[in-house]
Amino acid sequence: MEIDKERYKRNILLPEVGEEGQKKLAESRVLVVGAGGLGSPSLYLAAAGVGTIGIADFDRVDVSNLQRQILYREQDIGKAKAELAAEQLQSRNHSVQVELYPEGITAENAEEILAKFDVIVDASDNFPTRYLLSDTCMKLGK
């Protein structure tokens, strides 16, 4: 896989990353479960060059989200968080592939969705989802 050496030159200069590490990032698949306050920093994953980012969130933007969820603006109120998050990620790095799961993670779909990713980021805000993610990750060895 060819990487944009100019775009990622600061990462490549780091001995802990280098060109080989940047290639690994470009080939990696990360699922972010929750696109609210905890999931908003997923922008950094796109900026760093992660190749595929999954966004799982069933919620819509509410005015009460705006003070802590940096992905969203006032004109986004009422819109689906997963779709808006995908737009933001791709606007910062056109080479990132975004996979949307606007239904969120449920007991019915967790194993199938999580199996597709290398790393799972729990940015959820409720205990049932956190326990489901933990159990499924343990089962899948993630």
GROMACS .gro file of C-alpha atoms in nm:
model
  142
    1MET     CA    1   0.000   0.000   0.000
    2GLU     CA    2   0.130   0.342  -0.098
    3ILE     CA    3   0.097   0.622   0.158
    4ASP     CA    4   0.105   0.999   0.118
    5LYS     CA    5   0.455   1.064   0.253
    6GLU     CA    6   0.412   1.441   0.248
    7ARG     CA    7   0.087   1.433   0.444
    8TYR     CA    8   0.218   1.195   0.709
    9LYS     CA    9   0.582   1.306   0.717
   10ARG     CA   10   0.565   1.406   1.085
   11ASN     CA   11   0.431   1.062   1.179
   12ILE     CA   12   0.693   0.893   0.962
   13LEU     CA   13   0.971   1.090   1.135
   14LEU     CA   14   0.873   0.936   1.470
   15PRO     CA   15   1.088   0.629   1.541
   16GLU     CA   16   0.783   0.463   1.701
   17VAL     CA   17   0.585   0.497   1.376
   18GLY     CA   18   0.805   0.531   1.070
   19GLU     CA   19   0.693   0.447   0.718
   20GLU     CA   20   0.608   0.089   0.811
   21GLY     CA   21   0.390   0.203   1.101
   22GLN     CA   22   0.211   0.453   0.881
   23LYS     CA   23   0.136   0.177   0.632
   24LYS     CA   24  -0.008  -0.032   0.915
   25LEU     CA   25  -0.232   0.259   1.015
   26ALA     CA   26  -0.354   0.290   0.656
   27GLU     CA   27  -0.442  -0.080   0.655
   28SER     CA   28  -0.611  -0.076   0.994
   29ARG     CA   29  -0.982  -0.087   1.070
   30VAL     CA   30  -1.116   0.090   1.380
   31LEU     CA   31  -1.476   0.086   1.501
   32VAL     CA   32  -1.589   0.380   1.714
   33VAL     CA   33  -1.905   0.295   1.907
   34GLY     CA   34  -2.070   0.623   2.000
   35ALA     CA   35  -2.032   0.949   1.810
   36GLY     CA   36  -2.101   1.183   2.101
   37GLY     CA   37  -1.864   1.352   2.341
   38LEU     CA   38  -1.634   1.051   2.375
   39GLY     CA   39  -1.649   0.964   2.005
   40SER     CA   40  -1.591   1.316   1.875
   41PRO     CA   41  -1.210   1.286   1.900
   42SER     CA   42  -1.235   1.014   1.632
   43LEU     CA   43  -1.138   1.300   1.401
   44TYR     CA   44  -0.782   1.230   1.512
   45LEU     CA   45  -0.804   0.875   1.376
   46ALA     CA   46  -0.882   1.011   1.031
   47ALA     CA   47  -0.611   1.275   1.059
   48ALA     CA   48  -0.355   1.012   1.162
   49GLY     CA   49  -0.429   0.804   0.854
   50VAL     CA   50  -0.635   0.512   0.985
   51GLY     CA   51  -0.761   0.345   0.669
   52THR     CA   52  -1.113   0.243   0.769
   53ILE     CA   53  -1.319   0.390   1.049
   54GLY     CA   54  -1.656   0.249   1.145
   55ILE     CA   55  -1.903   0.475   1.325
   56ALA     CA   56  -2.185   0.312   1.521
   57ASP     CA   57  -2.442   0.549   1.670
   58PHE     CA   58  -2.822   0.555   1.653
   59ASP     CA   59  -2.868   0.902   1.805
   60ARG     CA   60  -2.944   1.243   1.659
   61VAL     CA   61  -2.782   1.575   1.748
   62ASP     CA   62  -2.956   1.767   2.026
   63VAL     CA   63  -2.888   2.125   2.134
   64SER     CA   64  -2.757   1.990   2.467
   65ASN     CA   65  -2.482   1.805   2.277
   66LEU     CA   66  -2.319   2.115   2.131
   67GLN     CA   67  -2.119   2.220   2.435
   68ARG     CA   68  -1.917   1.898   2.442
   69GLN     CA   69  -1.954   1.718   2.109
   70ILE     CA   70  -1.713   1.896   1.879
   71LEU     CA   71  -1.821   1.712   1.565
   72TYR     CA   72  -2.151   1.903   1.552
   73ARG     CA   73  -2.278   2.255   1.491
   74GLU     CA   74  -2.608   2.432   1.553
   75GLN     CA   75  -2.727   2.361   1.199
   76ASP     CA   76  -2.683   1.987   1.271
   77ILE     CA   77  -2.955   1.970   1.539
   78GLY     CA   78  -3.192   1.685   1.459
   79LYS     CA   79  -2.959   1.513   1.213
   80ALA     CA   80  -2.813   1.163   1.253
   81LYS     CA   81  -2.480   1.165   1.438
   82ALA     CA   82  -2.330   0.872   1.245
   83GLU     CA   83  -2.386   1.039   0.908
   84LEU     CA   84  -2.253   1.376   1.026
   85ALA     CA   85  -1.949   1.211   1.184
   86ALA     CA   86  -1.874   1.035   0.855
   87GLU     CA   87  -1.893   1.365   0.667
   88GLN     CA   88  -1.655   1.530   0.914
   89LEU     CA   89  -1.404   1.244   0.898
   90GLN     CA   90  -1.399   1.238   0.520
   91SER     CA   91  -1.374   1.616   0.495
   92ARG     CA   92  -1.051   1.596   0.695
   93ASN     CA   93  -0.904   1.301   0.508
   94HIS     CA   94  -1.054   1.197   0.175
   95SER     CA   95  -0.865   0.868   0.175
   96VAL     CA   96  -1.033   0.735   0.489
   97GLN     CA   97  -1.307   0.480   0.430
   98VAL     CA   98  -1.603   0.523   0.663
   99GLU     CA   99  -1.850   0.248   0.738
  100LEU     CA  100  -2.174   0.358   0.901
  101TYR     CA  101  -2.383   0.165   1.149
  102PRO     CA  102  -2.667   0.411   1.221
  103GLU     CA  103  -2.863   0.142   1.403
  104GLY     CA  104  -2.591   0.128   1.669
  105ILE     CA  105  -2.458  -0.190   1.825
  106THR     CA  106  -2.716  -0.436   1.953
  107ALA     CA  107  -2.711  -0.793   2.082
  108GLU     CA  108  -2.834  -0.899   1.738
  109ASN     CA  109  -2.557  -0.732   1.534
  110ALA     CA  110  -2.260  -0.692   1.770
  111GLU     CA  111  -2.063  -1.001   1.675
  112GLU     CA  112  -2.107  -0.954   1.301
  113ILE     CA  113  -2.002  -0.588   1.309
  114LEU     CA  114  -1.717  -0.612   1.560
  115ALA     CA  115  -1.563  -0.906   1.374
  116LYS     CA  116  -1.485  -0.672   1.081
  117PHE     CA  117  -1.254  -0.445   1.283
  118ASP     CA  118  -0.905  -0.464   1.433
  119VAL     CA  119  -0.969  -0.222   1.719
  120ILE     CA  120  -1.293  -0.132   1.895
  121VAL     CA  121  -1.320   0.209   2.065
  122ASP     CA  122  -1.589   0.217   2.333
  123ALA     CA  123  -1.719   0.573   2.322
  124SER     CA  124  -2.066   0.471   2.436
  125ASP     CA  125  -2.245   0.637   2.722
  126ASN     CA  126  -2.443   0.354   2.875
  127PHE     CA  127  -2.361   0.039   3.068
  128PRO     CA  128  -2.561  -0.214   2.860
  129THR     CA  129  -2.365  -0.118   2.547
  130ARG     CA  130  -2.034  -0.121   2.733
  131TYR     CA  131  -2.102  -0.468   2.872
  132LEU     CA  132  -2.212  -0.591   2.530
  133LEU     CA  133  -1.894  -0.455   2.371
  134SER     CA  134  -1.677  -0.606   2.642
  135ASP     CA  135  -1.839  -0.949   2.615
  136THR     CA  136  -1.827  -0.948   2.234
  137CYS     CA  137  -1.463  -0.832   2.227
  138MET     CA  138  -1.368  -1.107   2.470
  139LYS     CA  139  -1.550  -1.364   2.257
  140LEU     CA  140  -1.378  -1.241   1.939
  141GLY     CA  141  -1.035  -1.196   2.099
  142LYS     CA  142  -1.026  -0.819   2.042
   0.00000   0.00000   0.00000
